[in-house]
């Protein structure tokens, strides 16, 4: 992967190039390099297999330019009011030529935005996270990636081999393979490096992070049962066989399951079901962008009780040790914590929207676009539900 120092140099040189362009009123340069390492898992007890298959990696890098362009000159020789903004990017080239190509695309795609005020401005907040990544994950060796895959597969197999319910289904332990035991999924490592600079924040800022995660499905094919498990962590020494064990245990637990008739039932959701409900239903409605577009299901309920008083949600992009944590946002601003729902009441979404209405560009604050997306949790930050006694992070 491209070193952080080269990304920083690319942004610095890109800013210098932008400042030499007469039609650019204000600009921002973003350079990044990302690596995705993946090993696929496929164990089948009744069909010949490799267990861990197809380790592979993909590396990509590029540069992006966001430019605020001066309008054409009027008859009096003065430029029209600034209002056109465009974005362009170039992949696999972070040189000045790449910046030039990205700027050309930004010019061609620029549009007038009457609501645009400015690019991001310093907020005065101090960065909370720095040097928080695990070098072992950023510089992982091929053999360690394969070992991580086997760790998960072996975790599932140990659960199958020691399971009393499975043992009761066969004459002797050697016959377990006839049940059609399956473990499939992947172990994925995501490595990210970025650098950003702008006219308002000319000192180039950098960030790098890495995470390792696994998503597994296990089956007892003869019994028609299956289960899933997952794990995500930021440290290689913290990665365990949990995903494999969880998937195998869930597959065993569903043996002999029955279909319930239609009706109303009290249920307790597991982690994955809770995550999907939050991610696809609840959290999108808490974005200030959704309020601004009048598309939130919480319209008309801002500042009111929307959930149990025992339920709170906060957005914390700077929480140490969590996989979604970052030192800065994609605009170069420090990540932080925002209360979304506190003790069941809709909190900061209404405050942010009221601030926008009363003062679209606060003195020394962010631009409209940044503030309107500052609670857009799924993309830049991470959310966690919290109870009154203790916090449970997802």
Short mmCIF file of C-alpha atoms in Angstrom, two decimals, residues 35-38 55-59:
data_model
loop_
_atom_site.label_atom_id
_atom_site.label_comp_id
_atom_site.label_asym_id
_atom_site.label_seq_id
_atom_site.Cartn_x
_atom_site.Cartn_y
_atom_site.Cartn_z
CA UNK A 35 -6.29 -2.46 0.80
CA UNK A 36 -8.77 -5.32 1.05
CA UNK A 37 -7.40 -8.76 1.95
CA UNK A 38 -9.78 -11.68 1.93
CA UNK A 55 -6.70 -15.90 -0.28
CA UNK A 56 -6.50 -12.71 -2.32
CA UNK A 57 -6.02 -8.97 -2.04
CA UNK A 58 -7.03 -5.79 -3.83
CA UNK A 59 -5.27 -2.44 -3.48
#
